[in-house]
């Protein structure tokens, strides 16, 4: 069972990193990545259900699937609200659903704190001048484009907050 969870966690992490890279490169988070993340979570949930003695606790507790789905729906509602007010892109709003599934109810506070920290670091990175020695790197050139456009790829910040929260949750398991 633990091997299955490790593989699922690795696949989810890779999909999240791809979503972050896509958002950084093109300000787009593909629908297929969001759907794949939901499918990977569904596989993990199925594995949990098949290996438990107390199905009710796994389904309905805040530590189980119920808490994960609750966190996913809450974050998705927040994302849609931010999108409706044009503060967020549609891809970012959609990505909140699988993020909630993977961080779970009890991971919401750490996720929010890491999201805040990531936002502060991003704000500083976009405000501080880049040293000329690094100006020819593709990532630095992309940061300059982002700075000039004033459009923030929030998916990157969301993914890193998620990965740290998932690592903490995985370590506790």
PDB file of C-alpha atoms in Angstrom:
ATOM      1  CA  UNK A   1       0.000   0.000   0.000  1.00  0.00           C
ATOM      2  CA  UNK A   2       2.758   2.458   0.914  1.00  0.00           C
ATOM      3  CA  UNK A   3       4.480   1.835  -2.423  1.00  0.00           C
ATOM      4  CA  UNK A   4       1.240   2.660  -4.228  1.00  0.00           C
ATOM      5  CA  UNK A   5       0.858   5.891  -2.242  1.00  0.00           C
ATOM      6  CA  UNK A   6       4.474   6.843  -3.017  1.00  0.00           C
ATOM      7  CA  UNK A   7       3.956   6.261  -6.748  1.00  0.00           C
ATOM      8  CA  UNK A   8       0.679   8.217  -6.742  1.00  0.00           C
ATOM      9  CA  UNK A   9       2.316  11.070  -4.833  1.00  0.00           C
ATOM     10  CA  UNK A  10       5.207  11.136  -7.320  1.00  0.00           C
ATOM     11  CA  UNK A  11       2.846  11.172 -10.320  1.00  0.00           C
ATOM     12  CA  UNK A  12       0.797  13.971  -8.730  1.00  0.00           C
ATOM     13  CA  UNK A  13       3.964  15.970  -8.012  1.00  0.00           C
ATOM     14  CA  UNK A  14       5.148  15.595 -11.613  1.00  0.00           C
ATOM     15  CA  UNK A  15       1.754  16.670 -12.980  1.00  0.00           C
ATOM     16  CA  UNK A  16       1.731  19.668 -10.646  1.00  0.00           C
ATOM     17  CA  UNK A  17       5.236  20.651 -11.760  1.00  0.00           C
ATOM     18  CA  UNK A  18       4.134  20.405 -15.385  1.00  0.00           C
ATOM     19  CA  UNK A  19       1.152  22.667 -14.617  1.00  0.00           C
ATOM     20  CA  UNK A  20       3.487  25.192 -12.970  1.00  0.00           C
ATOM     21  CA  UNK A  21       5.912  25.110 -15.895  1.00  0.00           C
ATOM     22  CA  UNK A  22       3.087  25.538 -18.401  1.00  0.00           C
ATOM     23  CA  UNK A  23       1.700  28.484 -16.439  1.00  0.00           C
ATOM     24  CA  UNK A  24       5.155  30.060 -16.208  1.00  0.00           C
ATOM     25  CA  UNK A  25       5.836  29.591 -19.933  1.00  0.00           C
ATOM     26  CA  UNK A  26       2.444  30.469 -21.438  1.00  0.00           C
ATOM     27  CA  UNK A  27       0.063  31.591 -18.671  1.00  0.00           C
ATOM     28  CA  UNK A  28      -1.937  28.434 -19.423  1.00  0.00           C
ATOM     29  CA  UNK A  29      -2.744  25.394 -17.304  1.00  0.00           C
ATOM     30  CA  UNK A  30      -3.981  22.619 -19.594  1.00  0.00           C
ATOM     31  CA  UNK A  31      -7.356  21.081 -18.768  1.00  0.00           C
ATOM     32  CA  UNK A  32      -5.822  17.646 -19.313  1.00  0.00           C
ATOM     33  CA  UNK A  33      -3.409  18.183 -16.438  1.00  0.00           C
ATOM     34  CA  UNK A  34      -6.236  19.183 -14.085  1.00  0.00           C
ATOM     35  CA  UNK A  35      -8.272  16.142 -15.144  1.00  0.00           C
ATOM     36  CA  UNK A  36      -5.233  13.863 -14.782  1.00  0.00           C
ATOM     37  CA  UNK A  37      -4.661  15.168 -11.248  1.00  0.00           C
ATOM     38  CA  UNK A  38      -8.294  14.440 -10.331  1.00  0.00           C
ATOM     39  CA  UNK A  39      -7.943  10.946 -11.836  1.00  0.00           C
ATOM     40  CA  UNK A  40      -4.730  10.313  -9.888  1.00  0.00           C
ATOM     41  CA  UNK A  41      -6.490  11.393  -6.697  1.00  0.00           C
ATOM     42  CA  UNK A  42      -9.402   9.058  -7.521  1.00  0.00           C
ATOM     43  CA  UNK A  43      -6.912   6.177  -7.850  1.00  0.00           C
ATOM     44  CA  UNK A  44      -5.388   7.077  -4.483  1.00  0.00           C
ATOM     45  CA  UNK A  45      -8.831   7.272  -2.881  1.00  0.00           C
ATOM     46  CA  UNK A  46      -9.764   3.897  -4.342  1.00  0.00           C
ATOM     47  CA  UNK A  47      -6.558   2.379  -2.978  1.00  0.00           C
ATOM     48  CA  UNK A  48      -7.326   3.814   0.455  1.00  0.00           C
ATOM     49  CA  UNK A  49     -10.857   2.405   0.376  1.00  0.00           C
ATOM     50  CA  UNK A  50      -9.691  -1.048  -0.699  1.00  0.00           C
ATOM     51  CA  UNK A  51      -7.154  -1.352   2.097  1.00  0.00           C
ATOM     52  CA  UNK A  52      -9.130  -0.046   5.060  1.00  0.00           C
ATOM     53  CA  UNK A  53     -11.201  -1.790   7.686  1.00  0.00           C
ATOM     54  CA  UNK A  54     -13.299   1.306   8.467  1.00  0.00           C
ATOM     55  CA  UNK A  55     -14.754   2.571   5.192  1.00  0.00           C
ATOM     56  CA  UNK A  56     -16.975   5.114   6.967  1.00  0.00           C
ATOM     57  CA  UNK A  57     -14.001   6.814   8.601  1.00  0.00           C
ATOM     58  CA  UNK A  58     -12.096   6.976   5.323  1.00  0.00           C
ATOM     59  CA  UNK A  59     -15.086   8.355   3.446  1.00  0.00           C
ATOM     60  CA  UNK A  60     -16.578  10.816   5.898  1.00  0.00           C
ATOM     61  CA  UNK A  61     -13.876  12.064   8.267  1.00  0.00           C
ATOM     62  CA  UNK A  62     -11.930  15.279   7.814  1.00  0.00           C
ATOM     63  CA  UNK A  63      -8.776  13.139   7.695  1.00  0.00           C
ATOM     64  CA  UNK A  64     -10.197  11.045   4.874  1.00  0.00           C
ATOM     65  CA  UNK A  65     -11.711  11.456   1.466  1.00  0.00           C
ATOM     66  CA  UNK A  66     -14.524  13.665   2.793  1.00  0.00           C
ATOM     67  CA  UNK A  67     -12.042  16.212   4.100  1.00  0.00           C
ATOM     68  CA  UNK A  68     -10.086  16.109   0.863  1.00  0.00           C
ATOM     69  CA  UNK A  69     -13.189  16.657  -1.258  1.00  0.00           C
ATOM     70  CA  UNK A  70     -14.353  19.419   1.086  1.00  0.00           C
ATOM     71  CA  UNK A  71     -10.994  21.182   0.758  1.00  0.00           C
ATOM     72  CA  UNK A  72     -11.066  20.776  -3.030  1.00  0.00           C
ATOM     73  CA  UNK A  73     -14.563  22.194  -3.350  1.00  0.00           C
ATOM     74  CA  UNK A  74     -13.829  25.093  -1.002  1.00  0.00           C
ATOM     75  CA  UNK A  75     -10.673  26.057  -2.900  1.00  0.00           C
ATOM     76  CA  UNK A  76     -12.456  25.634  -6.236  1.00  0.00           C
ATOM     77  CA  UNK A  77     -15.260  27.952  -5.080  1.00  0.00           C
ATOM     78  CA  UNK A  78     -12.638  30.480  -3.994  1.00  0.00           C
ATOM     79  CA  UNK A  79     -10.877  30.172  -7.356  1.00  0.00           C
ATOM     80  CA  UNK A  80     -14.104  30.644  -9.326  1.00  0.00           C
ATOM     81  CA  UNK A  81     -14.947  33.697  -7.220  1.00  0.00           C
ATOM     82  CA  UNK A  82     -11.504  35.202  -7.865  1.00  0.00           C
ATOM     83  CA  UNK A  83     -11.874  34.386 -11.570  1.00  0.00           C
ATOM     84  CA  UNK A  84     -15.323  36.041 -11.673  1.00  0.00           C
ATOM     85  CA  UNK A  85     -13.767  39.240 -10.326  1.00  0.00           C
ATOM     86  CA  UNK A  86     -10.950  38.919 -12.917  1.00  0.00           C
ATOM     87  CA  UNK A  87      -8.324  38.551 -10.203  1.00  0.00           C
ATOM     88  CA  UNK A  88      -7.374  35.046 -11.304  1.00  0.00           C
ATOM     89  CA  UNK A  89      -7.121  33.092 -14.513  1.00  0.00           C
ATOM     90  CA  UNK A  90      -9.505  30.237 -15.293  1.00  0.00           C
ATOM     91  CA  UNK A  91      -6.655  27.711 -15.217  1.00  0.00           C
ATOM     92  CA  UNK A  92      -5.650  28.819 -11.738  1.00  0.00           C
ATOM     93  CA  UNK A  93      -9.266  28.497 -10.565  1.00  0.00           C
ATOM     94  CA  UNK A  94      -9.533  24.983 -12.014  1.00  0.00           C
ATOM     95  CA  UNK A  95      -6.203  23.940 -10.509  1.00  0.00           C
ATOM     96  CA  UNK A  96      -7.519  24.738  -7.033  1.00  0.00           C
ATOM     97  CA  UNK A  97      -9.808  21.661  -7.130  1.00  0.00           C
ATOM     98  CA  UNK A  98      -7.082  18.995  -7.361  1.00  0.00           C
ATOM     99  CA  UNK A  99      -4.851  21.049  -5.071  1.00  0.00           C
ATOM    100  CA  UNK A 100      -7.531  20.832  -2.387  1.00  0.00           C
ATOM    101  CA  UNK A 101      -7.842  17.099  -2.953  1.00  0.00           C
ATOM    102  CA  UNK A 102      -4.140  16.571  -2.409  1.00  0.00           C
ATOM    103  CA  UNK A 103      -3.575  18.942   0.525  1.00  0.00           C
ATOM    104  CA  UNK A 104      -6.720  17.830   2.370  1.00  0.00           C
ATOM    105  CA  UNK A 105      -8.758  19.633   4.991  1.00  0.00           C
ATOM    106  CA  UNK A 106      -6.021  19.650   7.608  1.00  0.00           C
ATOM    107  CA  UNK A 107      -3.492  20.888   5.049  1.00  0.00           C
ATOM    108  CA  UNK A 108      -5.463  24.034   4.247  1.00  0.00           C
ATOM    109  CA  UNK A 109      -3.759  26.236   6.855  1.00  0.00           C
ATOM    110  CA  UNK A 110      -0.190  25.207   5.936  1.00  0.00           C
ATOM    111  CA  UNK A 111      -1.110  25.562   2.254  1.00  0.00           C
ATOM    112  CA  UNK A 112      -2.453  29.082   2.861  1.00  0.00           C
ATOM    113  CA  UNK A 113       0.707  30.056   4.762  1.00  0.00           C
ATOM    114  CA  UNK A 114       3.015  28.683   2.061  1.00  0.00           C
ATOM    115  CA  UNK A 115       0.859  30.403  -0.570  1.00  0.00           C
ATOM    116  CA  UNK A 116       1.280  33.699   1.277  1.00  0.00           C
ATOM    117  CA  UNK A 117       5.026  33.172   1.587  1.00  0.00           C
ATOM    118  CA  UNK A 118       5.260  32.274  -2.117  1.00  0.00           C
ATOM    119  CA  UNK A 119       3.328  35.394  -3.043  1.00  0.00           C
ATOM    120  CA  UNK A 120       5.696  37.575  -1.037  1.00  0.00           C
ATOM    121  CA  UNK A 121       8.765  35.937  -2.598  1.00  0.00           C
ATOM    122  CA  UNK A 122       7.248  36.340  -6.080  1.00  0.00           C
ATOM    123  CA  UNK A 123       6.429  39.987  -5.453  1.00  0.00           C
ATOM    124  CA  UNK A 124      10.005  40.630  -4.346  1.00  0.00           C
ATOM    125  CA  UNK A 125      11.458  38.703  -7.293  1.00  0.00           C
ATOM    126  CA  UNK A 126       9.405  40.766  -9.717  1.00  0.00           C
ATOM    127  CA  UNK A 127      10.249  44.079  -8.030  1.00  0.00           C
ATOM    128  CA  UNK A 128      13.979  43.654  -7.525  1.00  0.00           C
ATOM    129  CA  UNK A 129      16.271  44.259 -10.499  1.00  0.00           C
ATOM    130  CA  UNK A 130      17.955  41.261 -12.080  1.00  0.00           C
ATOM    131  CA  UNK A 131      21.754  41.303 -12.210  1.00  0.00           C
ATOM    132  CA  UNK A 132      23.019  41.801 -15.766  1.00  0.00           C
ATOM    133  CA  UNK A 133      25.159  38.672 -15.465  1.00  0.00           C
ATOM    134  CA  UNK A 134      21.966  36.568 -15.498  1.00  0.00           C
ATOM    135  CA  UNK A 135      20.076  38.545 -18.163  1.00  0.00           C
ATOM    136  CA  UNK A 136      20.760  36.003 -20.923  1.00  0.00           C
ATOM    137  CA  UNK A 137      19.145  33.051 -19.109  1.00  0.00           C
ATOM    138  CA  UNK A 138      15.744  32.028 -20.477  1.00  0.00           C
ATOM    139  CA  UNK A 139      14.123  32.028 -17.032  1.00  0.00           C
ATOM    140  CA  UNK A 140      15.340  35.562 -16.315  1.00  0.00           C
ATOM    141  CA  UNK A 141      14.137  36.752 -19.722  1.00  0.00           C
ATOM    142  CA  UNK A 142      10.735  35.203 -18.988  1.00  0.00           C
ATOM    143  CA  UNK A 143      10.657  36.944 -15.593  1.00  0.00           C
ATOM    144  CA  UNK A 144      11.279  40.219 -17.403  1.00  0.00           C
ATOM    145  CA  UNK A 145       8.346  39.498 -19.743  1.00  0.00           C
ATOM    146  CA  UNK A 146       6.133  38.730 -16.736  1.00  0.00           C
ATOM    147  CA  UNK A 147       7.282  41.913 -15.043  1.00  0.00           C
ATOM    148  CA  UNK A 148       6.493  43.979 -18.151  1.00  0.00           C
ATOM    149  CA  UNK A 149       3.061  42.363 -18.654  1.00  0.00           C
ATOM    150  CA  UNK A 150       2.116  42.655 -14.969  1.00  0.00           C
ATOM    151  CA  UNK A 151       0.369  39.259 -15.279  1.00  0.00           C
ATOM    152  CA  UNK A 152       1.386  36.863 -12.500  1.00  0.00           C
ATOM    153  CA  UNK A 153       1.449  33.101 -13.193  1.00  0.00           C
ATOM    154  CA  UNK A 154      -0.258  32.239  -9.899  1.00  0.00           C
ATOM    155  CA  UNK A 155      -0.199  28.531 -10.758  1.00  0.00           C
ATOM    156  CA  UNK A 156       3.529  28.460 -10.036  1.00  0.00           C
ATOM    157  CA  UNK A 157       3.043  29.823  -6.517  1.00  0.00           C
ATOM    158  CA  UNK A 158       0.071  27.513  -5.927  1.00  0.00           C
ATOM    159  CA  UNK A 159       1.999  24.433  -7.041  1.00  0.00           C
ATOM    160  CA  UNK A 160       4.999  25.093  -4.831  1.00  0.00           C
ATOM    161  CA  UNK A 161       2.754  25.715  -1.817  1.00  0.00           C
ATOM    162  CA  UNK A 162       0.974  22.450  -2.652  1.00  0.00           C
ATOM    163  CA  UNK A 163       4.176  20.437  -3.001  1.00  0.00           C
ATOM    164  CA  UNK A 164       5.488  21.627   0.356  1.00  0.00           C
ATOM    165  CA  UNK A 165       2.134  20.876   2.009  1.00  0.00           C
ATOM    166  CA  UNK A 166       1.994  17.434   0.365  1.00  0.00           C
ATOM    167  CA  UNK A 167       5.516  16.690   1.573  1.00  0.00           C
ATOM    168  CA  UNK A 168       4.539  17.586   5.133  1.00  0.00           C
ATOM    169  CA  UNK A 169       1.372  15.465   4.890  1.00  0.00           C
ATOM    170  CA  UNK A 170       3.282  12.544   3.379  1.00  0.00           C
ATOM    171  CA  UNK A 171       5.908  12.723   6.117  1.00  0.00           C
ATOM    172  CA  UNK A 172       3.243  12.533   8.813  1.00  0.00           C
ATOM    173  CA  UNK A 173       1.609   9.462   7.254  1.00  0.00           C
TER     174      UNK A 173
END
